[in-house]
Amino acid sequence: MKRSAGSGRTIARANAGFDAALLGTSFNAQDPGRRPALIVQANNDADVLSAVRQARDLGLKIGICSGGHSWAQNHIRDGGMLIDLSRLNSISINAVEGVATIGPGCLAGELNAALAKQNLFFPVAHAYTVGMGGFLLQGGFGWNSRASGLACQSVIGIDVVLADGTLVHASETENPELLWAARGSGPGFFGVVVKFYLKLHARPKFVGLKLQVFRIQHLEAVMAWADSVGPSVPAFVEFQLVFDRRAMGIFSHGIQVLAPVMANSWREAQAAVDFVDKSPIRNLASFTLPLLPVSLEMMMKGGESTLFLPNTRWTADSMWMNTPIEPMLPALRRIADSQPPAPSHALWLNWNGPVTRPDMAFSLEGRTYLALYGGLRGNTTNPADESWATDHMKAMQAHSIGIQLADENLGRRPAHFMAPANLARLDALRTRFDPDGLFNPYMGRIA
């Protein structure tokens, strides 16, 4: 992949073009009002080393950005230095070894396209333009992650610039504590990863999508059915429901039942999604599509063109749940009734992950997952719309066991995102590797 040549560019707050460069690092069109003192647009590892040493010498805290898809714009802080890694976007694939080496600025869609040419697979992010750096650090809920594992589980090594200005490699056998922390600490990681080493997987022979759409009046029946059938859905099916005011096929407020599937054959895929066609509520559906072969690239770009629109002011929030759906139905109805205009949407995801995971920082997940994405466009200023995601997650706190860092809202609503023992271990490692607190901590947290 192409990488910029020469030394990186440093932009001070007083320089012309500073605001454009800063806001250009964020997919979220919201201006958070925060401003760092310096932006470093790094072109290579040497630029990152120089930037970290400069920040240390000047006493500037460091924020980091790879692709800019942080809903909370975690990388934009007041004061300090922002290191923009988007230009570190190299991709190198060793098909014989089954390993890819990528820069943090590599986009999910770019990596997927490169791997597809060699019939290889990695559980990349669901949206094409997500930078892999932040995605991998926060855990990596990618395509087929229920079957292939979280993306961070397939990170087998990193090259990282530490607070003391050194560049080190970490793997299971070399600086393993750094690899442990990089697998799931997200915006709380205490270093700048300039390279990721990824274990690759065989590419599924069939990729497709099953779709069914219900009008929002059927919310309670649809959610009760989805919750009951979820545990029996095969791991290679990403069973999810989306509340959308412009639902596909009906172009009005509805619930999209989506079942992307990655299997060894069309026959296996059809059997895996047959639960949709045979459901007891199928006669309530307003729109149904048969299982269709759809490329992963098409699904990635399709989501961005219909749900995750650019030039949108986003506020997202999330929660993991282990409780049955029935006590939550009134709250879900209130979420739907108060839902702002599209592209705002709500996602319910059947997760039902494995009983155990490898030992890593990532350590909190539940049976099901709920995320709210409040997306406002134009001059909309309705206060209720602005706080829709945050307010409803606060109201449902009793049902939550914690959040996912991919959809964090810690600046507005601190919440658990890691098992207590893992967070304590991460804090100890931060004290060891970043004793002066050079790297920004989480925007908010519950100890």
PDB file of N, CA and C in Angstrom, residues 4 59 61 76 87 129 136 142 146 150 157 161 199 220 229 232 234 240 249 254 280 293 299 303 326 372 405 419 435:
ATOM      1  N   SER A   4       3.029   7.833   2.516  1.00  0.00           N
ATOM      2  CA  SER A   4       3.637   9.126   2.242  1.00  0.00           C
ATOM      3  C   SER A   4       5.129   9.066   2.508  1.00  0.00           C
ATOM      4  N   GLY A  59       6.555  18.016  28.134  1.00  0.00           N
ATOM      5  CA  GLY A  59       5.536  17.760  29.136  1.00  0.00           C
ATOM      6  C   GLY A  59       4.127  17.766  28.582  1.00  0.00           C
ATOM      7  N   LYS A  61       0.835  15.760  27.147  1.00  0.00           N
ATOM      8  CA  LYS A  61       0.170  14.465  27.089  1.00  0.00           C
ATOM      9  C   LYS A  61      -0.150  14.114  25.639  1.00  0.00           C
ATOM     10  N   ILE A  76      -9.194  13.536  20.692  1.00  0.00           N
ATOM     11  CA  ILE A  76      -9.147  15.001  20.722  1.00  0.00           C
ATOM     12  C   ILE A  76      -9.293  15.462  22.163  1.00  0.00           C
ATOM     13  N   ARG A  87      -1.483   7.965   8.073  1.00  0.00           N
ATOM     14  CA  ARG A  87      -0.575   7.774   6.933  1.00  0.00           C
ATOM     15  C   ARG A  87       0.290   6.530   7.085  1.00  0.00           C
ATOM     16  N   THR A 129     -14.225   2.128   6.185  1.00  0.00           N
ATOM     17  CA  THR A 129     -13.260   3.192   6.469  1.00  0.00           C
ATOM     18  C   THR A 129     -12.752   3.214   7.900  1.00  0.00           C
ATOM     19  N   LEU A 136      -8.375  -2.731  16.486  1.00  0.00           N
ATOM     20  CA  LEU A 136      -7.695  -3.872  17.084  1.00  0.00           C
ATOM     21  C   LEU A 136      -7.458  -3.667  18.575  1.00  0.00           C
ATOM     22  N   GLY A 142     -15.366  -7.814  14.779  1.00  0.00           N
ATOM     23  CA  GLY A 142     -15.354  -7.745  13.330  1.00  0.00           C
ATOM     24  C   GLY A 142     -16.248  -8.786  12.689  1.00  0.00           C
ATOM     25  N   ARG A 146     -17.878 -14.036  15.913  1.00  0.00           N
ATOM     26  CA  ARG A 146     -18.450 -15.078  16.776  1.00  0.00           C
ATOM     27  C   ARG A 146     -17.813 -16.424  16.474  1.00  0.00           C
ATOM     28  N   LEU A 150     -12.534 -12.671  18.454  1.00  0.00           N
ATOM     29  CA  LEU A 150     -12.300 -11.236  18.373  1.00  0.00           C
ATOM     30  C   LEU A 150     -11.028 -10.970  17.583  1.00  0.00           C
ATOM     31  N   GLY A 157       1.482  -9.980  17.372  1.00  0.00           N
ATOM     32  CA  GLY A 157       2.628  -9.146  17.697  1.00  0.00           C
ATOM     33  C   GLY A 157       2.343  -7.689  17.390  1.00  0.00           C
ATOM     34  N   VAL A 161       5.889   2.199  20.265  1.00  0.00           N
ATOM     35  CA  VAL A 161       6.741   3.241  20.828  1.00  0.00           C
ATOM     36  C   VAL A 161       6.243   3.530  22.238  1.00  0.00           C
ATOM     37  N   LYS A 199      -2.519 -12.885  12.635  1.00  0.00           N
ATOM     38  CA  LYS A 199      -2.699 -14.254  12.178  1.00  0.00           C
ATOM     39  C   LYS A 199      -3.929 -14.306  11.276  1.00  0.00           C
ATOM     40  N   GLU A 220     -42.263  -5.667  20.139  1.00  0.00           N
ATOM     41  CA  GLU A 220     -42.248  -6.601  21.267  1.00  0.00           C
ATOM     42  C   GLU A 220     -42.205  -8.056  20.796  1.00  0.00           C
ATOM     43  N   VAL A 229     -34.523 -17.282  20.262  1.00  0.00           N
ATOM     44  CA  VAL A 229     -33.861 -18.119  19.274  1.00  0.00           C
ATOM     45  C   VAL A 229     -32.349 -17.872  19.228  1.00  0.00           C
ATOM     46  N   SER A 232     -29.415 -20.503  19.846  1.00  0.00           N
ATOM     47  CA  SER A 232     -29.312 -21.651  18.939  1.00  0.00           C
ATOM     48  C   SER A 232     -28.802 -21.268  17.553  1.00  0.00           C
ATOM     49  N   PRO A 234     -26.230 -20.529  14.745  1.00  0.00           N
ATOM     50  CA  PRO A 234     -24.822 -20.918  14.574  1.00  0.00           C
ATOM     51  C   PRO A 234     -23.876 -19.721  14.688  1.00  0.00           C
ATOM     52  N   GLN A 240     -28.657 -10.079  13.999  1.00  0.00           N
ATOM     53  CA  GLN A 240     -28.785  -8.754  14.596  1.00  0.00           C
ATOM     54  C   GLN A 240     -30.074  -8.081  14.146  1.00  0.00           C
ATOM     55  N   GLY A 249     -36.899  -1.714   2.270  1.00  0.00           N
ATOM     56  CA  GLY A 249     -38.091  -2.360   1.748  1.00  0.00           C
ATOM     57  C   GLY A 249     -39.389  -1.677   2.088  1.00  0.00           C
ATOM     58  N   GLY A 254     -39.054   0.816  11.117  1.00  0.00           N
ATOM     59  CA  GLY A 254     -39.162  -0.629  11.184  1.00  0.00           C
ATOM     60  C   GLY A 254     -37.971  -1.268  11.858  1.00  0.00           C
ATOM     61  N   PRO A 280     -42.028 -18.228  14.174  1.00  0.00           N
ATOM     62  CA  PRO A 280     -43.480 -18.119  14.416  1.00  0.00           C
ATOM     63  C   PRO A 280     -44.034 -16.730  14.100  1.00  0.00           C
ATOM     64  N   PRO A 293     -26.112 -14.195  -2.094  1.00  0.00           N
ATOM     65  CA  PRO A 293     -24.661 -14.039  -2.008  1.00  0.00           C
ATOM     66  C   PRO A 293     -24.303 -12.559  -2.116  1.00  0.00           C
ATOM     67  N   MET A 299     -21.125  -5.439   1.680  1.00  0.00           N
ATOM     68  CA  MET A 299     -21.793  -5.233   2.961  1.00  0.00           C
ATOM     69  C   MET A 299     -21.117  -4.123   3.760  1.00  0.00           C
ATOM     70  N   GLY A 303     -23.268  -0.668   4.599  1.00  0.00           N
ATOM     71  CA  GLY A 303     -23.558  -0.151   5.926  1.00  0.00           C
ATOM     72  C   GLY A 303     -23.207   1.315   6.057  1.00  0.00           C
ATOM     73  N   GLU A 326     -37.686  -9.801  28.302  1.00  0.00           N
ATOM     74  CA  GLU A 326     -39.012  -9.330  28.731  1.00  0.00           C
ATOM     75  C   GLU A 326     -38.978  -8.077  29.603  1.00  0.00           C
ATOM     76  N   LEU A 372     -26.808   2.195  20.816  1.00  0.00           N
ATOM     77  CA  LEU A 372     -27.594   3.274  20.236  1.00  0.00           C
ATOM     78  C   LEU A 372     -26.649   4.242  19.546  1.00  0.00           C
ATOM     79  N   LEU A 405     -15.889  -1.069  24.351  1.00  0.00           N
ATOM     80  CA  LEU A 405     -15.087   0.117  24.073  1.00  0.00           C
ATOM     81  C   LEU A 405     -15.254   0.615  22.642  1.00  0.00           C
ATOM     82  N   ALA A 419     -13.037  -6.509  33.241  1.00  0.00           N
ATOM     83  CA  ALA A 419     -13.131  -7.179  34.530  1.00  0.00           C
ATOM     84  C   ALA A 419     -12.235  -6.470  35.545  1.00  0.00           C
ATOM     85  N   PRO A 435       5.102   5.832  33.754  1.00  0.00           N
ATOM     86  CA  PRO A 435       4.999   6.315  35.139  1.00  0.00           C
ATOM     87  C   PRO A 435       4.612   7.786  35.253  1.00  0.00           C
TER      88      PRO A 435
END
